[in-house]
XYZ file of C-alpha atoms in Angstrom:
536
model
C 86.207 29.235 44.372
C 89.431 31.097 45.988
C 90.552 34.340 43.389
C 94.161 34.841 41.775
C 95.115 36.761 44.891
C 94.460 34.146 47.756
C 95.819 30.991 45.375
C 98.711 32.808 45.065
C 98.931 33.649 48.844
C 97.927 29.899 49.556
C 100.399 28.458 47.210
C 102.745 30.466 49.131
C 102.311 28.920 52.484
C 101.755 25.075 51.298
C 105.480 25.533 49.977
C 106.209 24.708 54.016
C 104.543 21.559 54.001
C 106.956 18.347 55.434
C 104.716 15.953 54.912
C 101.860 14.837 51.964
C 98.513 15.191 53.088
C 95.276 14.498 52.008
C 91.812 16.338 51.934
C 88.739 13.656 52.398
C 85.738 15.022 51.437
C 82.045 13.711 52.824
C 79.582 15.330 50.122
C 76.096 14.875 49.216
C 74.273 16.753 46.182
C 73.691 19.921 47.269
C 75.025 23.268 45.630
C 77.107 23.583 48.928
C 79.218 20.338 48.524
C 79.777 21.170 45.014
C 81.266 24.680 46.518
C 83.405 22.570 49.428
C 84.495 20.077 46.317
C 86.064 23.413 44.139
C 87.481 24.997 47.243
C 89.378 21.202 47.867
C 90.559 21.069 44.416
C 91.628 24.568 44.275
C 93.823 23.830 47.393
C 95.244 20.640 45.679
C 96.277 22.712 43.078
C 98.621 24.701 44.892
C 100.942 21.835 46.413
C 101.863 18.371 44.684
C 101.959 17.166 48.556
C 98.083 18.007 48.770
C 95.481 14.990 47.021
C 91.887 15.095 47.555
C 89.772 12.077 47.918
C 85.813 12.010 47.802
C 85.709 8.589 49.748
C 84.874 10.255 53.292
C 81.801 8.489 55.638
C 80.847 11.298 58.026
C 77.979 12.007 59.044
C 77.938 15.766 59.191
C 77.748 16.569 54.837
C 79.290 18.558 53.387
C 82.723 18.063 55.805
C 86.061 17.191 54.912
C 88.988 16.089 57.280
C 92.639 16.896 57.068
C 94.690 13.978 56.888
C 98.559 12.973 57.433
C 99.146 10.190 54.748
C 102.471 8.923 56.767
C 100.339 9.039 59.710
C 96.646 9.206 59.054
C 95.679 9.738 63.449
C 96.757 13.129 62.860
C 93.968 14.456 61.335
C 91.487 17.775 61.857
C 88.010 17.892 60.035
C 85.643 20.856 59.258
C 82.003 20.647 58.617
C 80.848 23.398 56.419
C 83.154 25.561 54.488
C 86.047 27.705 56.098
C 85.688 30.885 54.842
C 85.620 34.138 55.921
C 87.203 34.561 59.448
C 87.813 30.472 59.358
C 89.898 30.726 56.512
C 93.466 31.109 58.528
C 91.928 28.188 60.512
C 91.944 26.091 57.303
C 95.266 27.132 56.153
C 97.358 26.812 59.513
C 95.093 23.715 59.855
C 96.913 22.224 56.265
C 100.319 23.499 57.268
C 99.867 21.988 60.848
C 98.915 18.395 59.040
C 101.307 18.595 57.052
C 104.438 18.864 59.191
C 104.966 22.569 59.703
C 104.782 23.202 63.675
C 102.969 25.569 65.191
C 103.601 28.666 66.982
C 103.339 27.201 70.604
C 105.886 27.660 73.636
C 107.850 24.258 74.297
C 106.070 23.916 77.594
C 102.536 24.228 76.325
C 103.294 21.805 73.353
C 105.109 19.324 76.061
C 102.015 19.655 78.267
C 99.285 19.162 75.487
C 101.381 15.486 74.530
C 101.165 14.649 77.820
C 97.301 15.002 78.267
C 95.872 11.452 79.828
C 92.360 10.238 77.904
C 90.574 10.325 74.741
C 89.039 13.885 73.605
C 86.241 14.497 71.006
C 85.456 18.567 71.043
C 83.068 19.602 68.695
C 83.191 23.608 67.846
C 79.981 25.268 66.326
C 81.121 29.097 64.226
C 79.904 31.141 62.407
C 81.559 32.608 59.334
C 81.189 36.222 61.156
C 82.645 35.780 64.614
C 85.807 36.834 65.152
C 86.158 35.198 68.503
C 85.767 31.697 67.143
C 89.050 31.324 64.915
C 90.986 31.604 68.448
C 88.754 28.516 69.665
C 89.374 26.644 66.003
C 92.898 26.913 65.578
C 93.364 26.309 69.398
C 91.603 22.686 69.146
C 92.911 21.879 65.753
C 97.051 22.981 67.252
C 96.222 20.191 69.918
C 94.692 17.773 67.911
C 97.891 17.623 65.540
C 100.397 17.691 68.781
C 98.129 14.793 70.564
C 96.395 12.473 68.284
C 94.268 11.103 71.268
C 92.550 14.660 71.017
C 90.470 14.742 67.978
C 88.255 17.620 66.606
C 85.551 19.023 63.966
C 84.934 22.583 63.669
C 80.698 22.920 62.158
C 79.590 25.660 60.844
C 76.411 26.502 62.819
C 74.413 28.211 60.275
C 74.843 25.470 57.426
C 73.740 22.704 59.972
C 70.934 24.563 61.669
C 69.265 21.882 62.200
C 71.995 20.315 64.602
C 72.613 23.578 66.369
C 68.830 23.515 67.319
C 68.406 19.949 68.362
C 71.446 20.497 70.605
C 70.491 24.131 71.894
C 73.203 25.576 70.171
C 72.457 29.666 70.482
C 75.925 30.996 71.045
C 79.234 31.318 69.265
C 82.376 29.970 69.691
C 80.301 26.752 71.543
C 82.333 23.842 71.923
C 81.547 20.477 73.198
C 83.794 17.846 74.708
C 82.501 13.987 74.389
C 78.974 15.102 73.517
C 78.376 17.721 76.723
C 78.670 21.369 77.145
C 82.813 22.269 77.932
C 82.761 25.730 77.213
C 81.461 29.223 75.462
C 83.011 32.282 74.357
C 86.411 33.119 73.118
C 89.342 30.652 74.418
C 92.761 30.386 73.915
C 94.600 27.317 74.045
C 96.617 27.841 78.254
C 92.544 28.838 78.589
C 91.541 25.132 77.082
C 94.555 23.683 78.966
C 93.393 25.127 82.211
C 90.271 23.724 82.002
C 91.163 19.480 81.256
C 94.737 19.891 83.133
C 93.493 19.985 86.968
C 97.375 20.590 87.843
C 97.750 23.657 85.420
C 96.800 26.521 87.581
C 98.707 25.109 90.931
C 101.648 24.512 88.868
C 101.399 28.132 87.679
C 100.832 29.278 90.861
C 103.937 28.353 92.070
C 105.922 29.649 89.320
C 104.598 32.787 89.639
C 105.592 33.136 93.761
C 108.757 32.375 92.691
C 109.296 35.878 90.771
C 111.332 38.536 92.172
C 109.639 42.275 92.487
C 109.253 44.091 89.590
C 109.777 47.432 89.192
C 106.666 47.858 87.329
C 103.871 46.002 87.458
C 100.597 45.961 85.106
C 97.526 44.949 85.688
C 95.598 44.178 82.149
C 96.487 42.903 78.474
C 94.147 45.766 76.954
C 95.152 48.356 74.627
C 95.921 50.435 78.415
C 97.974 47.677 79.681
C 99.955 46.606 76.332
C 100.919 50.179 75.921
C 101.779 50.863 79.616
C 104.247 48.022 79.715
C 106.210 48.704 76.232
C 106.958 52.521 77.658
C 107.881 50.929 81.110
C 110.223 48.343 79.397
C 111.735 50.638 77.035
C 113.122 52.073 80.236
C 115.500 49.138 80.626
C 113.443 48.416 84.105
C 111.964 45.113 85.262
C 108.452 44.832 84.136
C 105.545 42.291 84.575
C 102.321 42.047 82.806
C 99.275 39.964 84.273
C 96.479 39.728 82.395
C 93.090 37.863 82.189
C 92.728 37.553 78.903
C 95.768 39.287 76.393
C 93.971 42.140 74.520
C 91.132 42.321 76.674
C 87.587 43.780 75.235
C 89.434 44.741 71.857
C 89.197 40.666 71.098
C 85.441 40.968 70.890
C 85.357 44.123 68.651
C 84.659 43.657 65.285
C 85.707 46.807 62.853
C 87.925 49.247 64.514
C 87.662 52.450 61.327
C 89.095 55.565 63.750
C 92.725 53.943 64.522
C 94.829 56.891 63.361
C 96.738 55.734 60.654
C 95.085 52.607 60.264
C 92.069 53.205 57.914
C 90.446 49.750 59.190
C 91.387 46.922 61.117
C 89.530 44.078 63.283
C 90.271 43.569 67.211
C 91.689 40.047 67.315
C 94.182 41.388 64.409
C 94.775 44.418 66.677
C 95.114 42.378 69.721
C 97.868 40.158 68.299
C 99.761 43.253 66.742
C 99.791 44.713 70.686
C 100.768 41.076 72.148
C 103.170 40.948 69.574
C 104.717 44.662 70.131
C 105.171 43.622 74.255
C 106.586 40.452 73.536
C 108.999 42.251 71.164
C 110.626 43.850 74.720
C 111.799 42.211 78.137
C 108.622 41.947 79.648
C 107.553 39.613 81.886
C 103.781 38.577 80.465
C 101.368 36.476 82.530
C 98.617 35.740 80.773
C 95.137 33.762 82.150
C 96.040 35.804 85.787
C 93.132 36.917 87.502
C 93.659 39.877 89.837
C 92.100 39.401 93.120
C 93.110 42.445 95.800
C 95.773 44.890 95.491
C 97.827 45.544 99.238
C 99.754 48.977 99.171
C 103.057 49.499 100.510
C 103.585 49.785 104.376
C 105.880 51.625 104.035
C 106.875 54.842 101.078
C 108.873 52.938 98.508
C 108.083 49.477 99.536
C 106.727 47.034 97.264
C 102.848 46.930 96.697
C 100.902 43.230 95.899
C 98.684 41.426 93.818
C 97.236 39.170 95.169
C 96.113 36.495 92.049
C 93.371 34.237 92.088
C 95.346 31.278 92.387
C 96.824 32.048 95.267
C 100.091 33.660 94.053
C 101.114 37.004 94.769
C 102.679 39.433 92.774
C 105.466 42.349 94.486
C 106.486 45.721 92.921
C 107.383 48.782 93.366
C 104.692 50.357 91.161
C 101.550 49.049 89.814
C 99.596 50.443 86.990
C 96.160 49.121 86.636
C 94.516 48.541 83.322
C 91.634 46.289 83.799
C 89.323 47.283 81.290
C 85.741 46.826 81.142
C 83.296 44.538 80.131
C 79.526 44.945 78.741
C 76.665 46.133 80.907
C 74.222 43.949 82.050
C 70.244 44.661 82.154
C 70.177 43.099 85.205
C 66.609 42.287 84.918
C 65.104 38.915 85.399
C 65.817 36.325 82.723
C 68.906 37.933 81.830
C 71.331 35.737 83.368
C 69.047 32.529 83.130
C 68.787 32.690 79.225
C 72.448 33.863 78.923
C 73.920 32.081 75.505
C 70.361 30.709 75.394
C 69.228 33.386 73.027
C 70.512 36.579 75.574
C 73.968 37.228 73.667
C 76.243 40.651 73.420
C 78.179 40.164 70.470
C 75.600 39.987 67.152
C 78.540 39.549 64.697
C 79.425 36.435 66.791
C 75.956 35.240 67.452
C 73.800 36.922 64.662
C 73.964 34.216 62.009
C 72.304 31.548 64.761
C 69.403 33.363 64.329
C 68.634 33.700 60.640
C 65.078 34.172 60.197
C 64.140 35.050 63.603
C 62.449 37.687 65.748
C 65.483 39.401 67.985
C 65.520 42.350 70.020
C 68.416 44.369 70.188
C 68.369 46.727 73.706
C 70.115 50.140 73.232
C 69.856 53.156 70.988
C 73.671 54.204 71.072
C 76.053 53.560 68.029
C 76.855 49.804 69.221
C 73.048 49.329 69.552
C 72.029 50.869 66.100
C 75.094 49.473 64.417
C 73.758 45.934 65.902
C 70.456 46.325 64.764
C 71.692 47.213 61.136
C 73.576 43.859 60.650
C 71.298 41.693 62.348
C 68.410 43.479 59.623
C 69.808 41.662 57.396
C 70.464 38.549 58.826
C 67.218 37.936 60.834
C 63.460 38.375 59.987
C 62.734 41.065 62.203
C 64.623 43.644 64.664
C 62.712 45.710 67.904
C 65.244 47.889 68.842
C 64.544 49.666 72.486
C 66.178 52.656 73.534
C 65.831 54.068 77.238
C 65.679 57.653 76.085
C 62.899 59.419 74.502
C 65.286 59.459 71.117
C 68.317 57.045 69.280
C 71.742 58.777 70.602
C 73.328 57.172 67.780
C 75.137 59.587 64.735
C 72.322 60.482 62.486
C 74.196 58.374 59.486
C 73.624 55.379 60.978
C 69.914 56.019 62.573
C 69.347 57.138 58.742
C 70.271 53.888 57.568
C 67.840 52.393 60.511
C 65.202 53.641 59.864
C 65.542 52.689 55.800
C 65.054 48.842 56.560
C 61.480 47.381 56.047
C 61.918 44.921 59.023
C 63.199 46.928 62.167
C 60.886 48.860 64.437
C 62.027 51.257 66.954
C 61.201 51.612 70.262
C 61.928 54.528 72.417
C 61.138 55.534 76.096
C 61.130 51.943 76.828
C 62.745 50.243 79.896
C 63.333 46.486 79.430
C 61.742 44.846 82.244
C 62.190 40.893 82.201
C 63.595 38.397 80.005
C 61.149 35.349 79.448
C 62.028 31.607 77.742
C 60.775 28.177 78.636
C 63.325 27.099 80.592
C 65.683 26.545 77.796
C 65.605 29.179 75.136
C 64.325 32.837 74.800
C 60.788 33.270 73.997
C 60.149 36.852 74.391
C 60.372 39.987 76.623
C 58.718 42.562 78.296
C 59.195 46.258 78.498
C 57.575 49.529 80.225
C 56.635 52.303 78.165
C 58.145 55.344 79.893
C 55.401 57.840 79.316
C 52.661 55.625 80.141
C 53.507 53.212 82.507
C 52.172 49.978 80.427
C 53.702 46.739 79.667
C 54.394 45.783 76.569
C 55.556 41.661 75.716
C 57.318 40.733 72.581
C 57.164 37.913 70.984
C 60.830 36.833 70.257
C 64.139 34.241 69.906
C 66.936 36.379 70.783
C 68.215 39.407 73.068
C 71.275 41.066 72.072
C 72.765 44.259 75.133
C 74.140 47.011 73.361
C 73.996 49.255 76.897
C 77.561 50.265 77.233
C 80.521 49.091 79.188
C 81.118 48.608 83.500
C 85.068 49.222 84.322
C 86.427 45.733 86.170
C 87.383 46.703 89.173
C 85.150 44.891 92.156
C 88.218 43.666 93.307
C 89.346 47.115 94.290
C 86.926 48.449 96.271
C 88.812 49.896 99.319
C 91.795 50.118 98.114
C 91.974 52.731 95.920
C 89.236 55.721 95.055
C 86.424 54.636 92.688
C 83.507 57.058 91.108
C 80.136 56.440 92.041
C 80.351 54.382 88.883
C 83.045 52.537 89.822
C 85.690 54.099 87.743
C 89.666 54.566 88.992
C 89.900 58.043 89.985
C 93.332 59.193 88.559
C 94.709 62.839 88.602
C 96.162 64.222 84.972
C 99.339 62.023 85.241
C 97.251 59.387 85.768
C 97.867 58.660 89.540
C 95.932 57.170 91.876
C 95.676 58.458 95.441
C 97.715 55.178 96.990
C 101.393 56.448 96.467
C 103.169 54.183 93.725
C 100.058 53.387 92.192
C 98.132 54.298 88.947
C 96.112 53.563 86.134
C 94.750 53.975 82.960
C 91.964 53.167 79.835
C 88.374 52.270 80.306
C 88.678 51.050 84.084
C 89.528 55.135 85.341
C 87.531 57.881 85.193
C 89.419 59.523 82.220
C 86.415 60.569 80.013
C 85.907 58.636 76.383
C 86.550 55.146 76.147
C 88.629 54.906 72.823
C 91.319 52.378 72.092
C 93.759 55.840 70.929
C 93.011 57.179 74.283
C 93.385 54.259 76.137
C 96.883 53.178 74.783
C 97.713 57.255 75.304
C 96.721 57.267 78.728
C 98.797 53.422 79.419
C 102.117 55.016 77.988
C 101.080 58.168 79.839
C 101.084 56.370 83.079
C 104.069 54.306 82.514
C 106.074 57.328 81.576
C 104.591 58.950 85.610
C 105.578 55.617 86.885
C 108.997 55.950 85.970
C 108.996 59.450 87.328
C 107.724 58.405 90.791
C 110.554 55.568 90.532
C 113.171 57.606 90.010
C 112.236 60.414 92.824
C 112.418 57.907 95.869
C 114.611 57.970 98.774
C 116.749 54.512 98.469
C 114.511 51.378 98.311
C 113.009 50.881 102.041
C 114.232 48.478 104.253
C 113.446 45.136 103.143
C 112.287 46.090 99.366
C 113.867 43.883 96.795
C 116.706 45.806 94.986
C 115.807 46.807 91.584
C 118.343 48.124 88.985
C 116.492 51.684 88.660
C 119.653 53.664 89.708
C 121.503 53.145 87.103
C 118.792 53.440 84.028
C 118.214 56.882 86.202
C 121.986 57.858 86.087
C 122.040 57.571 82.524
């Protein structure tokens, strides 16, 4: 099952097991247990602390749970094999079992013990989502640290059958005690948030506790991560807040035009860049939802963030790096069926609908690209493109155009999303040059239109583009004095992760400037330790 190169890899990491454990397999007779039974035995074989039993009950075949033999309630369990993206999920699952502790700050791992009440979360993957191992290993870290938490990660497409009864049509899904808890990618503070009603109050109040930074930036992104390792290796003080750590780059699936870095994969990406700012005195805030920016009354004071929570954020620069996030149709049915057969990842969501009609809406390289997996996933594509032709590279409208089962649509304009109240059952589109309607019959909607730059919660208080972008000047300043920004939120043309992390460090490098060419701090500024990193 697992080749020379991954047993040796595996046999690696099971030499930090504590503890024995023991892999309890639930099998039936199909060719898919027999695969889960030589994948068990092959991980047995690597560790003398690692047995495998075929005496497991559940349910849910094939499935196999983890289990602690000293202490058999500390236990995780995965229905359908754990390959592909899931398979550091399985391995940091065994080494979690067995003893080896995870990565987790002291204050999260004290606050996941101290969760009050029983938890059952169910998780539904696929094999080809990248945001789901986040979800996975986030559930499975607090099952081991509480056993009153238990949960089973199911592979959606290997127990269809389960993923339609309970209107399963979006991945990472997860359910707590039988009902919906949450979609979409997660990280474990995100999880925490969400069953610890204290958590965000409590981090409030740390947070207005924090003395003025010198530099302060807004966004985890490529932007953002970059901005605040140039601003740090200035020895000054500098803050990070971020919704999510490595933004939009988590949901991106192949990244091939990295300089340097032939190919790569967003969430591996993301962790290197969390990683690299964590590596330098920077203060990171992650889960931190910007709400309005106040400039400085007076030149040199400190400007604010105002957070979501409540808190508020002081410093004497701010660099926003907010990102963007996909387009919308905005077209009716679009926000009804969200997750309910409208999606906007197909690598996430594509293997949920295996033998299905889909549309994919967009003619650009994310749209064509879409349409090429989902070819061969699905029984049939209809791609629509606005325009009266693909804007796609010719390589990959080429390859399009090749497949028996996708038709192409052009001069189209997507006008409504229909479903019957609980799934997608088709849509409807105007043909350009004509004026008529067109329905098609279908199960699933993937957007592929592009990106809109986050930043609602600036309106009137710094310069946006008609399309909402962060105007910035070629040092990447904004026109509020102490204040400037950079990546896919400004107007900077081409949205790139090279150019964003350029134009972050670019920014961080004209904050420092503007730092060190003010007057002495203004009266009643919090002192910052600038003069002497400029003396020397």
């Amino acid at each position: 099952m697992l080749d020379a190169s991954l047993k040796a890899q595996l046999k690696a990491y099971l030499e930090n097991l504590r503890q024995p454990i023991e892999l309890v397999a639930s099998l039936d007779g199909t060719p898919k247990s027999a695969e889960l039974m030589q994948l068990l035995e092959d991980i047995a074989a690597q560790s003398d602390k690692v047995s495998v039993s075929r005496d497991g009950d559940d349910a849910r075949k094939p499935s196999f749970a983890i289990v602690r033999k000293t202490d058999p309630a500390v236990s995780v369990r995965f229905a359908g094999l754990p390959l592909g993206h899931e398979f550091t999920s399985l391995v940091l699952a065994l080494l979690h079992v067995g003893g080896h502790p995870p990565k987790v700050d002291a204050e999260v791992v004290e606050q996941v013990k101290a969760l009050d009440g029983d938890f059952l979360f169910e998780t539904y993957f696929s094999l080809s989502c990248q945001n789901c191992p986040d979800v996975v290993q986030a559930l499975n870290t607090m099952s081991v640290l509480n056993p009153r938490i238990r949960h089973v990660a199911i592979d959606g497409a290997l127990f269809q059958q389960e993923v339609e009864d309970r209107k399963v049509m979006a991945v990472p899904t997860v359910l707590l005690n039988g009902e919906p808890f949450a979609q979409g990618r997660m990280e474990l503070e995100q999880i925490l948030a969400k069953i610890d009603t204290g958590a965000q109050a409590r981090a409030a109040e740390k947070i207005k506790g924090k003395d003025a930074f010198d530099v302060l930036v807004v966004g985890g992104g490529p932007a953002g991560a970059a901005a605040a390792i140039y601003a740090a290796r200035k020895g000054i003080r500098t803050g990070l807040a971020a919704e999510r750590f490595g933004g939009q780059v988590l949901d991106t699936m192949a990244i091939e035009n990295f300089i340097s870095v032939p190919h790569t994969e967003g969430p591996k990406l993301a962790s290197g860049l969390e990683q690299h700012v964590k590596d330098y005195d920077v203060d990171v805030m992650n889960l931190q939802r910007a709400a309005k920016l106040i400039p400085a009354k007076t030149p040199g004071g400190l400007i604010e963030v105002e957070l979501e929570n409540g808190a508020t954020l002081r410093s004497r620069t701010v660099i926003l790096a907010t990102g963007a996030r996909w387009r919308q149709m905005n077209v009716p049915g679009e926000d009804a069926y969200r997750n309910k057969g409208v999606a906007y990842c197909p690598h996430c969501d594509g293997p949920l609908f295996k033998g299905k009609r889909v549309a994919v809406i967009g003619g650009g390289n994310s749209g064509v690209e879409a349409a090429i997996d989902l070819a061969g996933i699905v029984a049939h594509v209809t791609l629509i493109e606005f325009d009266a032709q693909l804007r796609a590279d010719a390589v990959l409208q080429r390859k399009l155009a090749s497949l028996p089962n996708v038709r192409i649509v052009t001069s189209a304009l997507t006008t409504e999303v229909h479903g019957d109240g609980e799934k997608v059952t088709g849509l409807t589109y105007k043909d350009r040059n004509t004026d008529q309607t067109h329905r098609v019959e279908l199960e699933g909607v993937f957007v592929q239109i592009g990106l809109v730059p986050n930043t609602e919660w600036l309106k009137g208080a710094v310069a946006l583009s008609p399309r909402g972008e962060i105007e910035t000047d070629y040092r990447g300043a904004t026109d509020v004095p102490g204040v400037f920004a950079a990546g896919d939120a400004t107007t900077t043309p081409y949205k790139q992760i090279v150019i964003a992390m350029g134009e972050g460090s670019k920014a961080a490098l004209s904050a420092f400037d503007y730092l060190i060419r003010l007057p002495n701090p203004a009266e009643g500024a919090e002192p910052a330790d600038i003069g002497a990193q400029a003396a020397a």
